[in-house]
Coordinates of C-alpha atoms in Angstrom, one line a residue:
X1 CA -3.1 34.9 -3.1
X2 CA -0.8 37.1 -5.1
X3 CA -2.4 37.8 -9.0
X4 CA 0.5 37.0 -10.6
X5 CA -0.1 32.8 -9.5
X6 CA -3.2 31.3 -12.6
X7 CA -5.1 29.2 -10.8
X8 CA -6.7 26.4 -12.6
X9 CA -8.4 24.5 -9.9
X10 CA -11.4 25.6 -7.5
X11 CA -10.7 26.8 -4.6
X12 CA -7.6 29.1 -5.9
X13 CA -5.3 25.8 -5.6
X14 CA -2.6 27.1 -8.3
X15 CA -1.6 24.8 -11.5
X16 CA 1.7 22.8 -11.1
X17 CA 4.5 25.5 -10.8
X18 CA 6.9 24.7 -13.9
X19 CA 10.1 26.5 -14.5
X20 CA 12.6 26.6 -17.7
X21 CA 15.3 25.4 -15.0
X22 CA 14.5 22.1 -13.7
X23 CA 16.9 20.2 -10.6
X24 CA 17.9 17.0 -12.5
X25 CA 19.1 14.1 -9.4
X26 CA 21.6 11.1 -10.8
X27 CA 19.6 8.2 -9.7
X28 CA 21.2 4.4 -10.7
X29 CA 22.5 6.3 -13.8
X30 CA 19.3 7.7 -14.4
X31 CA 18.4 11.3 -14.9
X32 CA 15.8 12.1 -12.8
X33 CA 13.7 15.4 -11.2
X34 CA 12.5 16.3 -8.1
X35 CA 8.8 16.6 -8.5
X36 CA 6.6 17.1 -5.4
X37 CA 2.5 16.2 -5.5
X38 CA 0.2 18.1 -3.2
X39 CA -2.3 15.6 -2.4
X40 CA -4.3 17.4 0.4
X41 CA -4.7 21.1 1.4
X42 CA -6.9 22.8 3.4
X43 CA -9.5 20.2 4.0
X44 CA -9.7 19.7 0.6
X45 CA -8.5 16.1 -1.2
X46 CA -6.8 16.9 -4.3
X47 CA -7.5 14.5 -7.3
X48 CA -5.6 14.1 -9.3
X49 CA -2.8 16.0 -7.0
X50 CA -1.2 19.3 -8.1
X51 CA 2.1 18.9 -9.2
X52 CA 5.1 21.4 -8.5
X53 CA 8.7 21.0 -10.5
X54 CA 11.0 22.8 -7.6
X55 CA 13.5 26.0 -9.5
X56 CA 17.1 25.8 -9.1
X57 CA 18.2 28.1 -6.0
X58 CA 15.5 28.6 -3.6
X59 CA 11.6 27.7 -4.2
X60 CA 9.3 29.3 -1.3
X61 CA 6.5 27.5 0.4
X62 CA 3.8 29.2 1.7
X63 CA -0.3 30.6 2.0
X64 CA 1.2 33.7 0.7
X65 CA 3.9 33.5 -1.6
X66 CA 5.2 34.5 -5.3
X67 CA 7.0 31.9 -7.8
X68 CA 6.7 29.0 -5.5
X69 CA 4.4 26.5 -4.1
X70 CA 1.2 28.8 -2.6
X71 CA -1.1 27.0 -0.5
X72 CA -3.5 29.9 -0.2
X73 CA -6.7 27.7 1.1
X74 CA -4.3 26.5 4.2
X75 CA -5.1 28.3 7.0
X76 CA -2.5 26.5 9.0
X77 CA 0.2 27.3 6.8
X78 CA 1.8 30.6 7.7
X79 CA 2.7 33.4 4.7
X80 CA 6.0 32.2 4.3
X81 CA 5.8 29.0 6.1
X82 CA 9.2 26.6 4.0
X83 CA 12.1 27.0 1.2
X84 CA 13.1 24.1 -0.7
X85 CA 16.6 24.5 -2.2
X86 CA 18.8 22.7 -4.6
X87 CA 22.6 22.2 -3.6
X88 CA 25.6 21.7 -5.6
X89 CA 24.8 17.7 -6.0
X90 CA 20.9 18.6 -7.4
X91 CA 19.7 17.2 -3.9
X92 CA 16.7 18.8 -2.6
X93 CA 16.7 20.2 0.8
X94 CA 13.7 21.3 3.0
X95 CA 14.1 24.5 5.4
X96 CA 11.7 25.5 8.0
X97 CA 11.3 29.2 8.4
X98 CA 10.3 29.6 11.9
X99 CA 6.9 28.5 10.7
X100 CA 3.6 29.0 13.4
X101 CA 3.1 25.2 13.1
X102 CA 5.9 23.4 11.9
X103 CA 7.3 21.8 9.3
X104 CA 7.1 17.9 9.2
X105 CA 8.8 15.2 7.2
X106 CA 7.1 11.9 7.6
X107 CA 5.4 12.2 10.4
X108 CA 8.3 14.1 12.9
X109 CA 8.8 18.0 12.8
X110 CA 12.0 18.9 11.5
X111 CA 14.1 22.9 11.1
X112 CA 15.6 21.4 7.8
X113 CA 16.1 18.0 6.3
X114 CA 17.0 17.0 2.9
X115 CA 14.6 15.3 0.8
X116 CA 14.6 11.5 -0.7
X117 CA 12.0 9.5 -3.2
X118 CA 8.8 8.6 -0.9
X119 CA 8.6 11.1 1.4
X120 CA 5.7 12.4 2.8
X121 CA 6.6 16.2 3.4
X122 CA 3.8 18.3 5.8
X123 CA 3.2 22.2 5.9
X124 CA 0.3 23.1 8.1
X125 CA -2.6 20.9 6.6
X126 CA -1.0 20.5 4.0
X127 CA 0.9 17.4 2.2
X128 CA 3.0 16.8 -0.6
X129 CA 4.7 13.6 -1.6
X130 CA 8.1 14.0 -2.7
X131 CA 9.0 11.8 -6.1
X132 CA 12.6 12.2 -8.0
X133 CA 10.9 10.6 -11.0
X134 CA 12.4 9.5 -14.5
X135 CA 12.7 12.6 -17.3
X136 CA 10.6 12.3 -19.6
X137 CA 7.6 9.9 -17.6
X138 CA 6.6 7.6 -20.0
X139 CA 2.5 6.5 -19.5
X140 CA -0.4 5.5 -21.4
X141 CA -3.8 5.4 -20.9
X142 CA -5.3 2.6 -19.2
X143 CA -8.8 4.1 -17.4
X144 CA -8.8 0.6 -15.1
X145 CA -5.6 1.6 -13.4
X146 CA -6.1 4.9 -11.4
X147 CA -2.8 6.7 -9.5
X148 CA -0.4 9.2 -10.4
X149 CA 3.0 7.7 -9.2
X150 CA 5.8 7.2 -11.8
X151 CA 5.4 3.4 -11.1
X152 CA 1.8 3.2 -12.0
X153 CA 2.7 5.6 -15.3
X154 CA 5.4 3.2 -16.3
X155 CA 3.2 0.6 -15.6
X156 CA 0.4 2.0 -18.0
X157 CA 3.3 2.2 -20.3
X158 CA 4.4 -1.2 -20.5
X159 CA 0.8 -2.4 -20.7
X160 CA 0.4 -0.3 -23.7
X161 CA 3.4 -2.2 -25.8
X162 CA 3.2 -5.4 -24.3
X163 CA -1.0 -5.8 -24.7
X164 CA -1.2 -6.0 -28.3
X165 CA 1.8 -9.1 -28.6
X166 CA 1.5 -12.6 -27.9
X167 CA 3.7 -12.8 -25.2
X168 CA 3.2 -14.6 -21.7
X169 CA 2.9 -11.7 -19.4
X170 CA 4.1 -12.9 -15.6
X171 CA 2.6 -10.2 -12.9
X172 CA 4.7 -9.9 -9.6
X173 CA 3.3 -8.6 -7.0
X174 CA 2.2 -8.9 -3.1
X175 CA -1.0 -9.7 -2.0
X176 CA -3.8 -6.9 -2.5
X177 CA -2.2 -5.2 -5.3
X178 CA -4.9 -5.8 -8.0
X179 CA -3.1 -8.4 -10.4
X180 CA -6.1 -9.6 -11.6
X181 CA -6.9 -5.5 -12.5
X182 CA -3.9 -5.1 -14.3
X183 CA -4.3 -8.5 -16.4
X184 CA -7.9 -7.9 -17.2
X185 CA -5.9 -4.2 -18.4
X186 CA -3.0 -6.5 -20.6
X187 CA -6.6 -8.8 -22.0
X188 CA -8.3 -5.2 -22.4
X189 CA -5.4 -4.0 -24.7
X190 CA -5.0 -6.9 -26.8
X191 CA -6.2 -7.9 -30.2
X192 CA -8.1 -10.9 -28.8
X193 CA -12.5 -11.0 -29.1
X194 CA -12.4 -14.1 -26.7
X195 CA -13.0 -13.9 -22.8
X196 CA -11.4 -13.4 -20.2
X197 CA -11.1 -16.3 -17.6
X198 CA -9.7 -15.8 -14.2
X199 CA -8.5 -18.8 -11.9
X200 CA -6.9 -18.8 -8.6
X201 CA -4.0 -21.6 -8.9
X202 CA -3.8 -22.1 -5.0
X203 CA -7.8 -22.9 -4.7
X204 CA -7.7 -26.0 -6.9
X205 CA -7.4 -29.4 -5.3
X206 CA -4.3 -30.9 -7.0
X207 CA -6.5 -33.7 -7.6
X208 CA -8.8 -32.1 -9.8
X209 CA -6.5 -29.4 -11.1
X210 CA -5.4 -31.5 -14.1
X211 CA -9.4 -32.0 -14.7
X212 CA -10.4 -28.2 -14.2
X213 CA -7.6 -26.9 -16.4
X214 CA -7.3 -29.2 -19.1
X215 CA -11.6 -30.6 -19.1
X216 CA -12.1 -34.0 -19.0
X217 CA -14.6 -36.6 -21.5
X218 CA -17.3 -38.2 -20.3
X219 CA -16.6 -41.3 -18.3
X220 CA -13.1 -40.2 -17.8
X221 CA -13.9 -41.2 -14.4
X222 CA -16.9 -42.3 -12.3
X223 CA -19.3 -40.2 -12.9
X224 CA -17.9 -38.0 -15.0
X225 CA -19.8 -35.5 -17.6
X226 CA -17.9 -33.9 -20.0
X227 CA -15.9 -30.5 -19.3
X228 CA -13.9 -28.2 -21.6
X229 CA -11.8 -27.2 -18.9
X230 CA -10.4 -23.2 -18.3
X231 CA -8.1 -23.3 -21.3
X232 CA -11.0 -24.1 -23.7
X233 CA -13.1 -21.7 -21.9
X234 CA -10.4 -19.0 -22.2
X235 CA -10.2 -19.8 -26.0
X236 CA -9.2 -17.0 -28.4
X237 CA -8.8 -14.9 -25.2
X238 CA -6.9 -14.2 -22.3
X239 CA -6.5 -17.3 -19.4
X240 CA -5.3 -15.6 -16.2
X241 CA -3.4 -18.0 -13.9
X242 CA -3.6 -16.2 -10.7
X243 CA -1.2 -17.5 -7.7
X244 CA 0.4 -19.9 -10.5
X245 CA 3.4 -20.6 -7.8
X246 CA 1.0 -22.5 -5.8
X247 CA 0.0 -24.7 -8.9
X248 CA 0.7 -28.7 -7.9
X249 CA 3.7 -29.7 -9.0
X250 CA 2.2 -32.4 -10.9
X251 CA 0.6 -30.5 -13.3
X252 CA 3.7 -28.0 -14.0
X253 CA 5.0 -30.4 -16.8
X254 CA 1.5 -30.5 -18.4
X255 CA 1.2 -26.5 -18.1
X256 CA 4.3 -26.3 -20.2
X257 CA 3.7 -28.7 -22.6
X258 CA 0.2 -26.8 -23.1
X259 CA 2.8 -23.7 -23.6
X260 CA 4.7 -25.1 -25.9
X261 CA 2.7 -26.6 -27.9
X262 CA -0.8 -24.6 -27.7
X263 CA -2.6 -27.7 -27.3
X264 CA -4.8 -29.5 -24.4
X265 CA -5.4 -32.9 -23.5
X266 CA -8.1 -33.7 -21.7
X267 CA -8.2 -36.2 -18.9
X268 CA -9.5 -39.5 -20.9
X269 CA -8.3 -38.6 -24.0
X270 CA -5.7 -40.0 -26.6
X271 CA -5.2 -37.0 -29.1
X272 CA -4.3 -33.5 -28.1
X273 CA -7.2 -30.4 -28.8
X274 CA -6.0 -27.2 -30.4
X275 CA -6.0 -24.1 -28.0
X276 CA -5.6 -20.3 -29.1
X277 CA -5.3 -18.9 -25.6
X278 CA -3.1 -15.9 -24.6
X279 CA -1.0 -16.3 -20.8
X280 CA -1.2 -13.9 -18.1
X281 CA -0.3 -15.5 -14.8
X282 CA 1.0 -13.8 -11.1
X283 CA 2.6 -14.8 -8.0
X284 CA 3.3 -13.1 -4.9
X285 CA 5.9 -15.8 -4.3
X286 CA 9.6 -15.7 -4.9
X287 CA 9.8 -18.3 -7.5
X288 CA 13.4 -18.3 -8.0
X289 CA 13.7 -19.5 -4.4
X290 CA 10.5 -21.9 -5.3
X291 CA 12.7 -22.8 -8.2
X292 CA 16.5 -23.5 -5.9
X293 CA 14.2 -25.4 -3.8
X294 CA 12.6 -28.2 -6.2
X295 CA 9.4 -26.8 -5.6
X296 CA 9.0 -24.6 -9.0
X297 CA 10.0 -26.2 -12.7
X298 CA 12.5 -23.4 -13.8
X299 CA 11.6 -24.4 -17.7
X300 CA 8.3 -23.7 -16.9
X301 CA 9.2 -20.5 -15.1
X302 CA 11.6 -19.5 -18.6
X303 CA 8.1 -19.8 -20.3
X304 CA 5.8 -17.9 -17.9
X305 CA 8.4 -14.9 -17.4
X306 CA 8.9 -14.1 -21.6
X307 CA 7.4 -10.5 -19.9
X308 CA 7.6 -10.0 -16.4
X309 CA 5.5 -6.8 -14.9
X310 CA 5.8 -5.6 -11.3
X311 CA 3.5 -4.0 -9.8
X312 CA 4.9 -1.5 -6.8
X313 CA 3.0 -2.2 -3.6
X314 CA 0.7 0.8 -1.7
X315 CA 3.5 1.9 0.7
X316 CA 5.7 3.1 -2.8
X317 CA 3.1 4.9 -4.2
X318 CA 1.9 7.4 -1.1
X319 CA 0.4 9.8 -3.9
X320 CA -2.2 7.4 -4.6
X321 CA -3.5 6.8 -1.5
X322 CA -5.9 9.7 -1.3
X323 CA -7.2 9.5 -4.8
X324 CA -7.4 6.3 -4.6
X325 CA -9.7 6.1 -0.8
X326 CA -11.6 9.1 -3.0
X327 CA -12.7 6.9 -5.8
X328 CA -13.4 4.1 -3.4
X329 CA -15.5 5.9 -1.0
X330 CA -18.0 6.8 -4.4
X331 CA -20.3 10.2 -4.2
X332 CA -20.9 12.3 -2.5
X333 CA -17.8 12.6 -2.0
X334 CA -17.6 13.3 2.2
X335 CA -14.6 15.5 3.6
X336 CA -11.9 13.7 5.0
X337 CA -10.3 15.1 8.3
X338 CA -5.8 16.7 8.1
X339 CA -5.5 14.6 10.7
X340 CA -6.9 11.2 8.6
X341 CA -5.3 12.6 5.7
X342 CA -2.0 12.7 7.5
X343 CA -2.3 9.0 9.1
X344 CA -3.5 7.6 5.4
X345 CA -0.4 8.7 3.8
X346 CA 1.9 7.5 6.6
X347 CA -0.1 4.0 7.0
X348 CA 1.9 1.4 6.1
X349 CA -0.5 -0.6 3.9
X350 CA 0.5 -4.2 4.1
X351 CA -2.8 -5.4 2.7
X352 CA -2.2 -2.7 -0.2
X353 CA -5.2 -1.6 -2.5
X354 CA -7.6 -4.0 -1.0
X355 CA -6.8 -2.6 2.3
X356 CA -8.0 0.8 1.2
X357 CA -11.5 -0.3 -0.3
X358 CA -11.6 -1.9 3.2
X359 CA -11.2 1.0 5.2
X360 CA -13.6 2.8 2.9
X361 CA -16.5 0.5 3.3
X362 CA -15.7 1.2 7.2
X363 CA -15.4 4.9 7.0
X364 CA -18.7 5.2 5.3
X365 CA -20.4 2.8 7.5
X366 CA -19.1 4.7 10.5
X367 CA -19.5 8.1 9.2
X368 CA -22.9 7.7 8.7
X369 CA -23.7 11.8 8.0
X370 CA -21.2 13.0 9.6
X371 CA -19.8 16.4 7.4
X372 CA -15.9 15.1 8.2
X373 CA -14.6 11.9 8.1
X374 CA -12.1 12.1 11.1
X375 CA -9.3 9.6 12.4
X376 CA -11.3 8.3 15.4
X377 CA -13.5 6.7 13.2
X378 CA -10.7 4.0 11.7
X379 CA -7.9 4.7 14.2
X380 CA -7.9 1.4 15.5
X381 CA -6.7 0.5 12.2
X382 CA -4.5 2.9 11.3
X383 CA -1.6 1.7 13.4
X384 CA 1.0 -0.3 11.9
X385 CA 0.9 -3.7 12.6
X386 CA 3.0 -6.3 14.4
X387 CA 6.2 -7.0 12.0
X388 CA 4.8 -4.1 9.5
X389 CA 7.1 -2.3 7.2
X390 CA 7.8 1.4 9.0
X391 CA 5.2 3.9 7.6
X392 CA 8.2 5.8 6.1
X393 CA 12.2 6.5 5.8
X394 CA 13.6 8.2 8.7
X395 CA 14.5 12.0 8.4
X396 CA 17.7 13.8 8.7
X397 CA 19.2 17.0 9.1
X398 CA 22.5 15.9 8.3
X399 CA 24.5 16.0 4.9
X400 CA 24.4 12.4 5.0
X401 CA 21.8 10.6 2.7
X402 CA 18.0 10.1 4.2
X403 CA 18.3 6.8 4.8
X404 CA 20.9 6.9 7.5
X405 CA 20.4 7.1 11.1
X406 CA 17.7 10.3 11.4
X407 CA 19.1 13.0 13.9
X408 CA 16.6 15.5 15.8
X409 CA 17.3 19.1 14.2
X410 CA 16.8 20.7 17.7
X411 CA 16.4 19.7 21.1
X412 CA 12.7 20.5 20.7
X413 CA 12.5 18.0 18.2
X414 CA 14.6 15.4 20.7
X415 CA 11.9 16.1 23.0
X416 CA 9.3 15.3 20.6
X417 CA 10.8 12.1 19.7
X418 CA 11.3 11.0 23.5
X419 CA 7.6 11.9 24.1
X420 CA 6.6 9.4 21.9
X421 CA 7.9 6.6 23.2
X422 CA 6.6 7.7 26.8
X423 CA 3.5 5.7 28.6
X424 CA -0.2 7.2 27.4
X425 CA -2.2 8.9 30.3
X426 CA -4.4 6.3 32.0
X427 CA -8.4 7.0 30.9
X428 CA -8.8 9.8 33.5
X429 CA -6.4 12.0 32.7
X430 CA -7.0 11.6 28.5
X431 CA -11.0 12.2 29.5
X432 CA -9.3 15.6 31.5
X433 CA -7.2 16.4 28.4
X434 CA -10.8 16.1 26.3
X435 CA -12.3 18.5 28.5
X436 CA -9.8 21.2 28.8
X437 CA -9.6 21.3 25.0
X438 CA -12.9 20.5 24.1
X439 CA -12.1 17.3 22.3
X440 CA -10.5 19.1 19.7
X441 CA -7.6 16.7 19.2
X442 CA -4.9 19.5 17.0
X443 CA -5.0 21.2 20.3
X444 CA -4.2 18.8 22.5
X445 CA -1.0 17.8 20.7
X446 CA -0.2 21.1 20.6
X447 CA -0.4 21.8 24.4
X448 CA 1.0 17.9 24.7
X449 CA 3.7 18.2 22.0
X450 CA 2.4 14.8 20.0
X451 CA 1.7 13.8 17.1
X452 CA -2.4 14.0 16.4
X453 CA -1.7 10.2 15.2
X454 CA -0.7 9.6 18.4
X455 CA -3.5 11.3 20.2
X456 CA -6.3 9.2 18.4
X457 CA -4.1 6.1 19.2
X458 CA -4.9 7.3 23.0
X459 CA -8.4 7.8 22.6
X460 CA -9.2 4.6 20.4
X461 CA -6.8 2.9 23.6
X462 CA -9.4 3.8 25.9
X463 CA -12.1 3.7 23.7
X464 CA -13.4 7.1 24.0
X465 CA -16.2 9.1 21.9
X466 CA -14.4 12.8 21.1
X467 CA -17.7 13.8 20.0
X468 CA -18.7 13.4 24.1
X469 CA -16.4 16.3 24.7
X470 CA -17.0 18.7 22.0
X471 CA -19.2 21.8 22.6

């Protein structure tokens, strides 16, 4: 590693390269920079990840390199292994230089390519996520919220000026993205003393949700004992309506009279009860569809939305996978495999955060004491399932933006993309491929010209141990 690079890391991984010259990108008429986040290097998770602000001109990549981004614990990365340059439109390109082991973009190896928000850029074992991120970030700190992404620091952000208000606060999200996190986070930073009460909208029978919400007296029907109800549970706090699109459309009249007027009344009563209880409710519903459809009050909707807080899903915020599977599978911390590293951060993550404490609990139970956690160990569940989202944007080598159709940069790379699509060997010849190579899988999609990914898709296909075949 050149003395001239600090290093403020162990392991000689430098600080985030800054330079007085910055490459601002016009985004939706916001000024934004290409930042890009090394997450993993050289068997070694990065967390938080090391951040590097690209120069105007030319910025070199490499194990050995001055003024750029050095990867000196990367033994796969060559001395000089990529440049990044910035054209005359501040876009961000990507050039291989004749590297030993390639230069990938989201998954495919590419000679040059230029870069976009999202993707998932590869140099030996090495991986940095690519973000053209708002200038200046604003965050805040909110210790229940982990990540690094611009949306997550935005997020903190808003959290920050809309906690201490009185304001409804609706969370839109999909399923598994920690709503009830992030509203425990809005209670957190509020003036309220009172508790905070969760409920899931879609669990409660529409017969009884009247009765669970609002309480009920005694004798209000047979049998009955007397209930508060959530609202006078939540009192002087925080009630958290989770899934409030599913709510019965029965009771959506008597939710927003309770809004309006800050008042309950219970089931078998004649006068109204005072209520001090601050809103935070979530959907992963389109309510505005819910709404053209007759089957969501729009008034109601007006009163639940007076802040409205999305929260970006798993698959736009690839920076946070790692640290994120890092605090979820606890200490020790094991070693996670390039070759996991590289499938986790192309994984689609439909199931979101939840999906990662998931495959944590599995990766720990299957580990057992193994040193590395490898991909063989969760590679059936790796692959992107039926109807998924793809695990990232296409690449291209063309001047025309990243999302367009991709275009192998060399017939070596048409090959590689063809070879995908081809039939797996049958059990007998993957065993023979094991054996020849000693199950070590980087050297079989070498000598095969696949994807590692692809190789562990192979072996969990058959349903084959590696470890059987290393010696």
């Amino acid at each position: 590693m050149p003395k001239d690079v600090p290093t403020s890391r162990p392991g000689g991984v430098p600080p985030a390269a800054t330079t007085e010259e910055k490459a601002p990108v016009i985004l939706r008429g916001l000024l934004r920079v290409f930042r890009l986040r090394l997450v993993y290097s050289g068997d070694d998770l990065l967390n938080p990840p090391v951040v590097f602000t690209p120069s105007r001109g030319a910025t070199p990549m490499g194990r050995e390199v001055r003024g750029g981004i050095a990867l000196p614990r990367d033994a796969r990365a060559s001395r000089l292994h990529a440049t990044l340059h910035t054209d005359a439109l501040d876009r961000l390109r990507v050039v291989d230089e004749k590297s030993r082991n390639g230069t990938h973009l989201n998954g495919r190896r590419i000679d040059e390519a230029l870069l976009d928000d999202g993707d998932v850029l590869s140099i030996g074992d090495s991986y940095l996520v690519v973000r053209a991120e708002p200038e200046p970030q604003a965050d805040a700190p909110v210790p229940s919220l982990l990540g690094d992404a611009p949306s997550m620091c935005a997020l903190r952000a808003a959290i920050h000026r809309v906690g201490p208000t009185e304001v409804t606060v609706l969370l839109l999200a999909e399923s598994g993205c920690g709503k009830e996190v992030v509203a425990r986070a809005v209670h957190d930073a509020s003036k309220r003393r009172g508790p905070f009460v969760a409920v899931n909208c879609s669990a409660i029978p529409e017969s009884l949700a009247e009765s669970q919400l609002f309480g009920h007296l005694a004798n209000a029907f047979s049998g009955a004992v007397a209930r508060p109800g959530l609202f006078r549970a939540a009192d002087g706090g925080t009630l958290f309506l989770d899934e409030v699109g599913d709510l019965p459309q029965g009771v959506q009249p008597k939710l927003l009279r309770v809004l309006q007027d800050r008042m309950v009344l219970p089931v078998g009563a004649t006068a109204p009860v005072a209520c001090d209880v601050r809103i935070v409710a979530a959907t992963n519903r389109d309510l505005t569809a819910d709404i053209a459809a007759l089957r969501f009050r729009g008034d109601l909707f007006a009163r639940l939305s007076e802040f409205p807080l999305g929260i970006a899903p798993l698959r736009e915020r690839r920076e946070d996978v790692l640290p994120l599977l890092d605090h979820a599978l606890g200490r020790p911390r094991p070693r996670i495999s390039s070759a996991l590293a590289e499938a986790l951060l192309l994984h689609p993550w439909p199931f979101n955060v939840r999906e990662v404490f998931a495959l944590a609990a599995q990766l720990r139970i299957r580990g057992g004491e193994a040193g590395v956690l490898d991909l063989e160990l969760v590679a059936d569940r790796l692959g992107p399932p039926s109807g998924a989202a793809p695990a990232a944007p296409p690449t291209t080598t063309s001047d025309a933006h990243p999302s367009s159709a991709p275009a192998p940069s060399s017939e070596k790379d048409a090959s590689n993309a063809a070879d995908e699509r081809e039939p797996p060997p049958d059990r007998a010849q993957l065993e023979e491929l094991l054996r020849a190579h000693r199950g070590v899988v980087a050297d079989i999609a070498r000598a095969t010209r696949r994807s590692r990914k692809q190789i562990y898709r192979w072996i969990a296909h058959h349903d084959l141990d590696v470890q059987r075949f290393r010696r």
